[in-house]
mmCIF file of C-alpha atoms and ligand atoms in Angstrom:
data_model
loop_
_atom_site.group_PDB
_atom_site.id
_atom_site.type_symbol
_atom_site.label_atom_id
_atom_site.label_comp_id
_atom_site.label_asym_id
_atom_site.label_seq_id
_atom_site.Cartn_x
_atom_site.Cartn_y
_atom_site.Cartn_z
ATOM 1 C CA MET U 3 -8.636 -29.723 11.626
ATOM 2 C CA GLU U 4 -7.087 -26.310 11.611
ATOM 3 C CA GLN U 5 -9.347 -23.487 12.723
ATOM 4 C CA GLU U 6 -10.650 -21.311 9.890
ATOM 5 C CA LEU U 7 -9.318 -17.754 9.686
ATOM 6 C CA GLN U 8 -11.421 -15.406 11.823
ATOM 7 C CA ILE U 9 -12.418 -12.096 10.294
ATOM 8 C CA TYR U 10 -13.546 -9.023 12.216
ATOM 9 C CA ILE U 11 -16.713 -7.315 10.976
ATOM 10 C CA ASP U 12 -18.214 -4.544 13.123
ATOM 11 C CA GLY U 13 -16.933 -5.897 16.419
ATOM 12 C CA LYS U 14 -17.756 -9.577 15.803
ATOM 13 C CA TYR U 15 -15.627 -12.433 14.454
ATOM 14 C CA TYR U 16 -16.709 -14.690 11.598
ATOM 15 C CA PRO U 17 -14.952 -17.657 9.956
ATOM 16 C CA LYS U 18 -13.563 -16.660 6.525
ATOM 17 C CA SER U 19 -16.226 -18.711 4.685
ATOM 18 C CA GLN U 20 -18.999 -16.820 6.495
ATOM 19 C CA ALA U 21 -17.451 -13.335 6.573
ATOM 20 C CA LYS U 22 -19.916 -11.460 4.350
ATOM 21 C CA ILE U 23 -21.300 -7.963 3.988
ATOM 22 C CA SER U 24 -24.484 -6.595 2.469
ATOM 23 C CA VAL U 25 -24.770 -6.026 -1.293
ATOM 24 C CA TYR U 26 -26.193 -2.606 -0.293
ATOM 25 C CA ASP U 27 -22.906 -1.598 1.331
ATOM 26 C CA HIS U 28 -21.683 1.530 -0.450
ATOM 27 C CA GLY U 29 -18.118 0.237 -0.288
ATOM 28 C CA PHE U 30 -19.274 -2.408 -2.739
ATOM 29 C CA LEU U 31 -21.797 -0.332 -4.724
ATOM 30 C CA TYR U 32 -19.685 2.835 -5.146
ATOM 31 C CA GLY U 33 -16.197 2.161 -3.849
ATOM 32 C CA ASP U 34 -17.150 4.567 -1.064
ATOM 33 C CA GLY U 35 -14.738 3.836 1.746
ATOM 34 C CA VAL U 36 -11.092 3.745 2.783
ATOM 35 C CA PHE U 37 -8.559 1.050 3.589
ATOM 36 C CA GLU U 38 -5.068 0.183 4.763
ATOM 37 C CA GLY U 39 -2.660 -2.641 4.022
ATOM 38 C CA ILE U 40 -0.362 -3.408 6.967
ATOM 39 C CA ARG U 41 2.307 -6.062 7.504
ATOM 40 C CA VAL U 42 3.132 -8.100 10.569
ATOM 41 C CA TYR U 43 6.705 -9.300 10.972
ATOM 42 C CA ASN U 44 7.515 -11.797 13.702
ATOM 43 C CA GLY U 45 4.500 -10.836 15.822
ATOM 44 C CA VAL U 46 5.039 -7.071 15.513
ATOM 45 C CA VAL U 47 2.566 -4.947 13.537
ATOM 46 C CA PHE U 48 4.933 -2.791 11.501
ATOM 47 C CA LYS U 49 4.198 0.960 11.749
ATOM 48 C CA LEU U 50 0.669 0.294 13.044
ATOM 49 C CA LYS U 51 0.255 3.781 14.457
ATOM 50 C CA GLU U 52 1.286 5.382 11.153
ATOM 51 C CA HIS U 53 -1.173 3.215 9.201
ATOM 52 C CA ILE U 54 -4.001 4.030 11.617
ATOM 53 C CA ASP U 55 -3.217 7.760 11.382
ATOM 54 C CA ARG U 56 -3.316 7.546 7.578
ATOM 55 C CA LEU U 57 -6.602 5.598 7.673
ATOM 56 C CA TYR U 58 -8.212 8.342 9.756
ATOM 57 C CA CYS U 59 -6.822 11.038 7.424
ATOM 58 C CA SER U 60 -8.286 9.214 4.396
ATOM 59 C CA ALA U 61 -11.624 8.904 6.228
ATOM 60 C CA HIS U 62 -11.563 12.584 7.190
ATOM 61 C CA ALA U 63 -10.971 13.589 3.563
ATOM 62 C CA ILE U 64 -14.156 11.779 2.492
ATOM 63 C CA THR U 65 -16.132 12.858 5.617
ATOM 64 C CA LEU U 66 -16.417 9.298 6.890
ATOM 65 C CA ASN U 67 -16.702 9.101 10.671
ATOM 66 C CA ILE U 68 -15.042 5.901 11.822
ATOM 67 C CA PRO U 69 -17.108 4.579 14.765
ATOM 68 C CA LEU U 70 -13.991 3.569 16.762
ATOM 69 C CA THR U 71 -11.278 5.673 18.331
ATOM 70 C CA LYS U 72 -7.754 5.136 16.978
ATOM 71 C CA GLU U 73 -6.907 3.256 20.174
ATOM 72 C CA GLU U 74 -9.937 0.977 19.786
ATOM 73 C CA MET U 75 -9.033 0.358 16.144
ATOM 74 C CA MET U 76 -5.457 -0.582 17.044
ATOM 75 C CA ALA U 77 -6.718 -2.895 19.798
ATOM 76 C CA ALA U 78 -9.129 -4.553 17.319
ATOM 77 C CA VAL U 79 -6.279 -5.158 14.841
ATOM 78 C CA VAL U 80 -4.072 -6.664 17.541
ATOM 79 C CA GLU U 81 -6.920 -8.823 18.894
ATOM 80 C CA THR U 82 -7.738 -10.180 15.400
ATOM 81 C CA LEU U 83 -4.092 -11.212 14.979
ATOM 82 C CA ARG U 84 -4.014 -12.772 18.416
ATOM 83 C CA LYS U 85 -7.195 -14.754 17.743
ATOM 84 C CA ASN U 86 -5.697 -16.079 14.516
ATOM 85 C CA LYS U 87 -2.281 -16.685 16.141
ATOM 86 C CA MET U 88 -0.653 -14.932 13.185
ATOM 87 C CA LYS U 89 2.970 -13.828 13.514
ATOM 88 C CA GLU U 90 3.536 -13.097 9.827
ATOM 89 C CA SER U 91 0.593 -11.487 8.123
ATOM 90 C CA TYR U 92 -0.779 -8.925 5.708
ATOM 91 C CA ILE U 93 -3.665 -7.034 7.273
ATOM 92 C CA ARG U 94 -6.417 -5.493 5.198
ATOM 93 C CA LEU U 95 -8.322 -2.938 7.224
ATOM 94 C CA VAL U 96 -11.406 -1.603 5.456
ATOM 95 C CA VAL U 97 -13.894 1.037 6.565
ATOM 96 C CA SER U 98 -16.740 1.531 4.116
ATOM 97 C CA ARG U 99 -19.591 4.026 4.165
ATOM 98 C CA GLY U 100 -21.833 1.135 5.195
ATOM 99 C CA VAL U 101 -25.264 -0.040 4.138
ATOM 100 C CA GLY U 102 -27.428 2.467 2.282
ATOM 101 C CA ASP U 103 -29.925 2.403 -0.560
ATOM 102 C CA LEU U 104 -29.485 2.354 -4.339
ATOM 103 C CA GLY U 105 -28.434 5.973 -4.558
ATOM 104 C CA LEU U 106 -24.957 7.253 -3.994
ATOM 105 C CA ASP U 107 -25.879 9.809 -1.320
ATOM 106 C CA PRO U 108 -23.734 8.902 1.708
ATOM 107 C CA ARG U 109 -26.334 10.452 4.031
ATOM 108 C CA LYS U 110 -28.360 7.278 3.473
ATOM 109 C CA CYS U 111 -25.659 5.221 5.192
ATOM 110 C CA PRO U 112 -26.029 5.616 8.957
ATOM 111 C CA LYS U 113 -23.291 3.196 10.054
ATOM 112 C CA PRO U 114 -19.851 2.615 8.505
ATOM 113 C CA THR U 115 -18.740 -1.004 8.124
ATOM 114 C CA VAL U 116 -15.396 -1.927 9.726
ATOM 115 C CA ILE U 117 -13.568 -5.017 8.471
ATOM 116 C CA ILE U 118 -10.214 -6.454 9.589
ATOM 117 C CA ILE U 119 -8.711 -9.318 7.611
ATOM 118 C CA THR U 120 -5.415 -10.787 8.824
ATOM 119 C CA ASP U 121 -4.280 -13.056 6.013
ATOM 120 C CA ILE U 122 -1.226 -13.320 3.777
ATOM 121 C CA ILE U 123 -0.410 -11.630 0.449
ATOM 122 C CA ASN U 124 1.643 -12.902 -2.456
ATOM 123 C CA ILE U 125 2.102 -10.327 -5.183
ATOM 124 C CA ARG U 126 5.549 -10.896 -6.607
ATOM 125 C CA SER U 127 7.590 -13.780 -7.871
ATOM 126 C CA GLY U 128 10.140 -15.311 -5.519
ATOM 127 C CA ASN U 129 13.324 -13.857 -7.002
ATOM 128 C CA ALA U 130 12.084 -10.319 -7.773
ATOM 129 C CA LYS U 131 14.361 -8.861 -5.099
ATOM 130 C CA GLU U 132 17.440 -10.482 -6.637
ATOM 131 C CA THR U 133 16.726 -9.943 -10.333
ATOM 132 C CA GLY U 134 14.569 -6.810 -10.249
ATOM 133 C CA ILE U 135 11.277 -6.531 -12.128
ATOM 134 C CA THR U 136 10.100 -5.072 -15.416
ATOM 135 C CA ALA U 137 7.718 -2.107 -15.588
ATOM 136 C CA MET U 138 5.997 0.121 -18.113
ATOM 137 C CA PHE U 139 4.416 3.543 -18.232
ATOM 138 C CA SER U 140 0.731 2.874 -18.645
ATOM 139 C CA TRP U 141 -1.571 5.046 -20.763
ATOM 140 C CA VAL U 142 -3.874 5.204 -17.716
ATOM 141 C CA ARG U 143 -3.126 8.515 -15.979
ATOM 142 C CA ARG U 144 -3.124 8.756 -12.210
ATOM 143 C CA ASN U 145 -6.334 10.382 -11.006
ATOM 144 C CA PRO U 146 -5.598 14.053 -10.323
ATOM 145 C CA VAL U 147 -5.494 15.726 -6.920
ATOM 146 C CA ASP U 148 -8.829 17.429 -7.615
ATOM 147 C CA ALA U 149 -10.535 14.097 -8.309
ATOM 148 C CA THR U 150 -10.282 10.645 -6.698
ATOM 149 C CA THR U 151 -6.628 11.268 -5.856
ATOM 150 C CA HIS U 152 -4.611 8.368 -4.497
ATOM 151 C CA GLU U 153 -3.458 10.632 -1.679
ATOM 152 C CA ILE U 154 -6.666 9.231 -0.197
ATOM 153 C CA LYS U 155 -6.379 5.490 0.280
ATOM 154 C CA SER U 156 -9.934 4.977 -0.899
ATOM 155 C CA LEU U 157 -11.741 1.888 -2.153
ATOM 156 C CA ASN U 158 -11.634 3.392 -5.664
ATOM 157 C CA TYR U 159 -8.743 1.417 -7.163
ATOM 158 C CA LEU U 160 -10.017 1.127 -10.731
ATOM 159 C CA ASN U 161 -7.320 3.586 -11.798
ATOM 160 C CA SER U 162 -4.652 1.185 -10.539
ATOM 161 C CA VAL U 163 -6.496 -1.930 -11.714
ATOM 162 C CA MET U 164 -6.678 -0.519 -15.270
ATOM 163 C CA ALA U 165 -2.975 0.282 -15.239
ATOM 164 C CA LYS U 166 -2.240 -3.250 -13.982
ATOM 165 C CA ILE U 167 -4.381 -4.745 -16.780
ATOM 166 C CA GLU U 168 -2.175 -2.878 -19.253
ATOM 167 C CA ALA U 169 0.991 -4.285 -17.694
ATOM 168 C CA ASN U 170 -0.496 -7.788 -17.730
ATOM 169 C CA ALA U 171 -1.507 -7.404 -21.391
ATOM 170 C CA CYS U 172 2.044 -6.369 -22.278
ATOM 171 C CA GLY U 173 3.698 -9.144 -20.290
ATOM 172 C CA VAL U 174 5.357 -6.709 -17.893
ATOM 173 C CA ASP U 175 5.512 -7.171 -14.114
ATOM 174 C CA GLU U 176 4.246 -3.759 -13.004
ATOM 175 C CA ALA U 177 2.740 -0.515 -14.296
ATOM 176 C CA ILE U 178 3.858 3.028 -13.499
ATOM 177 C CA CYS U 179 1.247 5.789 -13.696
ATOM 178 C CA LEU U 180 2.019 9.274 -14.977
ATOM 179 C CA GLU U 181 0.072 12.326 -13.850
ATOM 180 C CA SER U 182 -1.768 14.555 -16.317
ATOM 181 C CA SER U 183 1.279 16.646 -17.281
ATOM 182 C CA GLY U 184 3.346 13.529 -17.979
ATOM 183 C CA CYS U 185 5.488 13.308 -14.855
ATOM 184 C CA ILE U 186 5.760 10.092 -12.869
ATOM 185 C CA ALA U 187 3.218 9.651 -10.063
ATOM 186 C CA GLU U 188 3.669 6.112 -8.701
ATOM 187 C CA GLY U 189 3.091 2.439 -9.361
ATOM 188 C CA VAL U 190 -0.310 0.754 -8.962
ATOM 189 C CA GLY U 191 0.288 0.143 -5.250
ATOM 190 C CA GLU U 192 3.885 1.280 -4.853
ATOM 191 C CA ASN U 193 5.899 4.480 -4.705
ATOM 192 C CA VAL U 194 8.709 4.973 -7.216
ATOM 193 C CA PHE U 195 12.328 6.009 -6.628
ATOM 194 C CA ILE U 196 15.217 6.593 -9.006
ATOM 195 C CA VAL U 197 18.939 6.821 -8.271
ATOM 196 C CA LYS U 198 21.110 9.212 -10.281
ATOM 197 C CA ASP U 199 24.776 9.917 -9.528
ATOM 198 C CA GLY U 200 24.397 8.428 -6.034
ATOM 199 C CA GLU U 201 21.388 10.590 -5.125
ATOM 200 C CA ILE U 202 17.790 9.508 -4.789
ATOM 201 C CA LEU U 203 14.760 11.206 -6.303
ATOM 202 C CA THR U 204 11.062 10.488 -5.759
ATOM 203 C CA PRO U 205 7.884 12.247 -6.968
ATOM 204 C CA PRO U 206 5.800 14.467 -4.661
ATOM 205 C CA THR U 207 2.249 13.556 -3.577
ATOM 206 C CA SER U 208 1.015 16.505 -5.682
ATOM 207 C CA THR U 209 1.179 14.011 -8.579
ATOM 208 C CA GLY U 210 -1.804 12.264 -6.934
ATOM 209 C CA ALA U 211 0.414 9.619 -5.326
ATOM 210 C CA LEU U 212 -0.092 8.136 -1.883
ATOM 211 C CA ALA U 213 2.314 9.217 0.863
ATOM 212 C CA GLY U 214 3.673 5.701 1.328
ATOM 213 C CA ILE U 215 4.695 4.499 4.757
ATOM 214 C CA THR U 216 7.359 2.251 3.219
ATOM 215 C CA ALA U 217 8.595 5.262 1.228
ATOM 216 C CA ASP U 218 8.850 7.179 4.472
ATOM 217 C CA VAL U 219 10.904 4.386 6.041
ATOM 218 C CA VAL U 220 13.249 4.470 3.022
ATOM 219 C CA THR U 221 13.524 8.274 3.251
ATOM 220 C CA GLN U 222 14.497 8.030 6.914
ATOM 221 C CA LEU U 223 17.041 5.329 6.071
ATOM 222 C CA CYS U 224 18.603 7.592 3.433
ATOM 223 C CA GLU U 225 18.909 10.370 5.998
ATOM 224 C CA LYS U 226 20.504 7.960 8.471
ATOM 225 C CA LEU U 227 22.945 6.637 5.867
ATOM 226 C CA GLY U 228 23.780 10.100 4.516
ATOM 227 C CA ILE U 229 22.310 9.412 1.066
ATOM 228 C CA LYS U 230 20.831 12.578 -0.433
ATOM 229 C CA ILE U 231 17.106 12.192 -1.136
ATOM 230 C CA THR U 232 14.956 14.790 -2.889
ATOM 231 C CA THR U 233 11.298 15.058 -3.821
ATOM 232 C CA ALA U 234 11.091 16.218 -7.434
ATOM 233 C CA ASN U 235 9.038 16.009 -10.600
ATOM 234 C CA LEU U 236 10.375 13.056 -12.548
ATOM 235 C CA THR U 237 9.915 12.679 -16.287
ATOM 236 C CA PRO U 238 9.887 9.353 -18.165
ATOM 237 C CA PHE U 239 13.273 10.418 -19.615
ATOM 238 C CA MET U 240 14.697 10.686 -16.109
ATOM 239 C CA MET U 241 13.541 7.137 -15.416
ATOM 240 C CA PHE U 242 14.982 5.759 -18.677
ATOM 241 C CA THR U 243 18.363 7.348 -17.946
ATOM 242 C CA ALA U 244 18.495 6.618 -14.203
ATOM 243 C CA ASP U 245 21.354 4.535 -12.787
ATOM 244 C CA GLU U 246 18.950 2.546 -10.625
ATOM 245 C CA ALA U 247 15.240 2.501 -9.799
ATOM 246 C CA PHE U 248 13.032 0.739 -7.278
ATOM 247 C CA PHE U 249 9.488 0.417 -5.944
ATOM 248 C CA THR U 250 8.414 0.558 -2.308
ATOM 249 C CA GLY U 251 5.147 -0.569 -0.746
ATOM 250 C CA THR U 252 3.756 -2.556 2.144
ATOM 251 C CA ALA U 253 2.776 -5.437 -0.089
ATOM 252 C CA MET U 254 5.845 -5.359 -2.365
ATOM 253 C CA GLU U 255 8.328 -4.086 0.267
ATOM 254 C CA MET U 256 11.437 -2.905 -1.699
ATOM 255 C CA VAL U 257 11.924 -4.233 -5.209
ATOM 256 C CA PRO U 258 14.435 -3.097 -7.863
ATOM 257 C CA ILE U 259 13.171 -2.098 -11.326
ATOM 258 C CA ARG U 260 15.430 -3.427 -14.093
ATOM 259 C CA GLU U 261 13.552 -2.302 -17.201
ATOM 260 C CA VAL U 262 10.885 0.277 -18.128
ATOM 261 C CA ASN U 263 9.098 0.221 -21.529
ATOM 262 C CA LYS U 264 11.913 -2.031 -22.809
ATOM 263 C CA ARG U 265 14.626 0.470 -21.785
ATOM 264 C CA GLN U 266 17.221 -1.078 -19.531
ATOM 265 C CA ILE U 267 17.675 0.819 -16.259
ATOM 266 C CA GLY U 268 21.377 1.124 -15.414
ATOM 267 C CA ASN U 269 22.945 -2.262 -16.072
ATOM 268 C CA ALA U 270 19.570 -4.009 -15.534
ATOM 269 C CA LYS U 271 20.688 -5.418 -12.194
ATOM 270 C CA PRO U 272 19.926 -4.209 -8.656
ATOM 271 C CA GLY U 273 22.427 -1.375 -8.189
ATOM 272 C CA PRO U 274 24.651 -0.639 -5.176
ATOM 273 C CA VAL U 275 22.438 2.083 -3.650
ATOM 274 C CA THR U 276 19.291 -0.040 -3.998
ATOM 275 C CA LYS U 277 21.046 -3.097 -2.553
ATOM 276 C CA ARG U 278 22.403 -1.139 0.405
ATOM 277 C CA LEU U 279 18.958 0.298 1.179
ATOM 278 C CA MET U 280 17.275 -3.095 0.798
ATOM 279 C CA ALA U 281 19.687 -4.627 3.320
ATOM 280 C CA GLU U 282 18.991 -1.818 5.804
ATOM 281 C CA PHE U 283 15.253 -2.028 5.110
ATOM 282 C CA HIS U 284 15.242 -5.701 6.068
ATOM 283 C CA LYS U 285 16.880 -4.842 9.368
ATOM 284 C CA VAL U 286 14.234 -2.167 10.084
ATOM 285 C CA ILE U 287 11.251 -4.456 9.449
ATOM 286 C CA GLN U 288 12.654 -7.003 11.911
ATOM 287 C CA ASP U 289 13.110 -4.345 14.606
ATOM 288 C CA PRO U 290 10.354 -4.753 17.260
ATOM 289 C CA LYS U 291 10.627 -1.042 18.126
ATOM 290 C CA GLN U 292 9.152 -0.191 14.700
ATOM 291 C CA GLY U 293 5.660 -1.387 15.560
ATOM 292 C CA ILE U 294 3.207 -2.765 18.102
ATOM 293 C CA ALA U 295 3.833 -6.260 19.462
ATOM 294 C CA VAL U 296 0.949 -8.735 19.708
ATOM 295 C CA LYS U 297 0.736 -10.768 22.945
ATOM 296 C CA TYR U 298 -0.293 -14.226 21.789
HETATM 297 N N1 PXG E 3 0.694 3.931 -3.720
HETATM 298 C C1 PXG E 3 -0.536 3.395 -3.696
HETATM 299 C C2 PXG E 3 -1.561 3.886 -4.632
HETATM 300 C C3 PXG E 3 -0.830 2.370 -2.783
HETATM 301 O O1 PXG E 3 -2.043 1.850 -2.730
HETATM 302 C C4 PXG E 3 1.449 2.509 -1.965
HETATM 303 C C5 PXG E 3 1.672 3.521 -2.884
HETATM 304 C C6 PXG E 3 2.545 2.143 -1.005
HETATM 305 O O2 PXG E 3 2.240 2.660 0.268
HETATM 306 P P1 PXG E 3 2.726 1.954 1.615
HETATM 307 O O3 PXG E 3 2.207 2.821 2.687
HETATM 308 O O4 PXG E 3 2.116 0.587 1.637
HETATM 309 O O5 PXG E 3 4.194 1.916 1.552
HETATM 310 C C7 PXG E 3 0.178 1.911 -1.902
HETATM 311 C C8 PXG E 3 -0.147 0.815 -0.932
HETATM 312 C C9 PXG E 3 -1.394 -4.698 -3.730
HETATM 313 C C10 PXG E 3 -1.743 -3.492 -2.922
HETATM 314 O O6 PXG E 3 -2.197 -5.621 -3.794
HETATM 315 C C11 PXG E 3 -0.778 -2.553 -2.573
HETATM 316 C C12 PXG E 3 -1.141 -1.406 -1.852
HETATM 317 C C13 PXG E 3 -2.427 -1.233 -1.533
HETATM 318 C C14 PXG E 3 -3.368 -2.170 -1.895
HETATM 319 C C15 PXG E 3 -3.044 -3.310 -2.584
HETATM 320 O O7 PXG E 3 -0.322 -4.717 -4.325
HETATM 321 N N2 PXG E 3 -0.138 -0.513 -1.533
#
């Protein structure tokens, strides 16, 4: 029989069926915690250092002291993969405030909970990359920067879940969230890009969007390829009239958007700029220099 997936909780490993945390954990009770989603390609943890840096920034923003150094955290991620012999994986790294009482005061939680799951993720249909996906602007606004902003990768994802519910209800693949003044922030777990006249535009994090690591990879690729890329406020009109559009994210990778609120984007097919970037992106994720290799 195949060995059950081993999950790291606070320095110990548990089989998936027994990997449990307390119902008094404030991650569960209040969404008080932070997380990362990281991919492993061919035994290399893609951009591990960048994900760990972002995790510690998120934790700092909510005054959560992670009880491991960054080096220890990276070693724990690598060891969990090695134990599970996983060469292709989606890692969910969670640090919650830990066990407290039935009051939201984080001072009641002496010890953060650290969880590392190295499993797989399946969030889009098989041919999304070839055909592109449909999206809609949801009525659910992105939480603002002076609230539970998604600049922090916190365990508070109700904002995104509600937007996703709206997309599901409307029979659309993905939702796009606007910020309070009506400009585009991001998808539910993806950054958004549009292409207009051969140039690329993407919203700033001041819309309450996460500074995506995949988005950063795409930005660097644009610079390498000599494609002009600018951070700018994007209106729904700019999306409707774009030549091309696409999402980026660790889970989704790079996926073209072919339609938004029933308006066709460009000719409703992955456009030349998107296709060129996707091809380059797939070379980057297979490059062992882009991450930390696991020794199995
Ligand atoms: N925005 C938000 C709000 C995210 O959570 C991204 C953008 C993309 O960032 P990266 O660094 O991954 O390029 C994310 C991260 C899911 C899922 O199930 C996706 C994310 C997080 C959690 C779950 O689709 N993406």
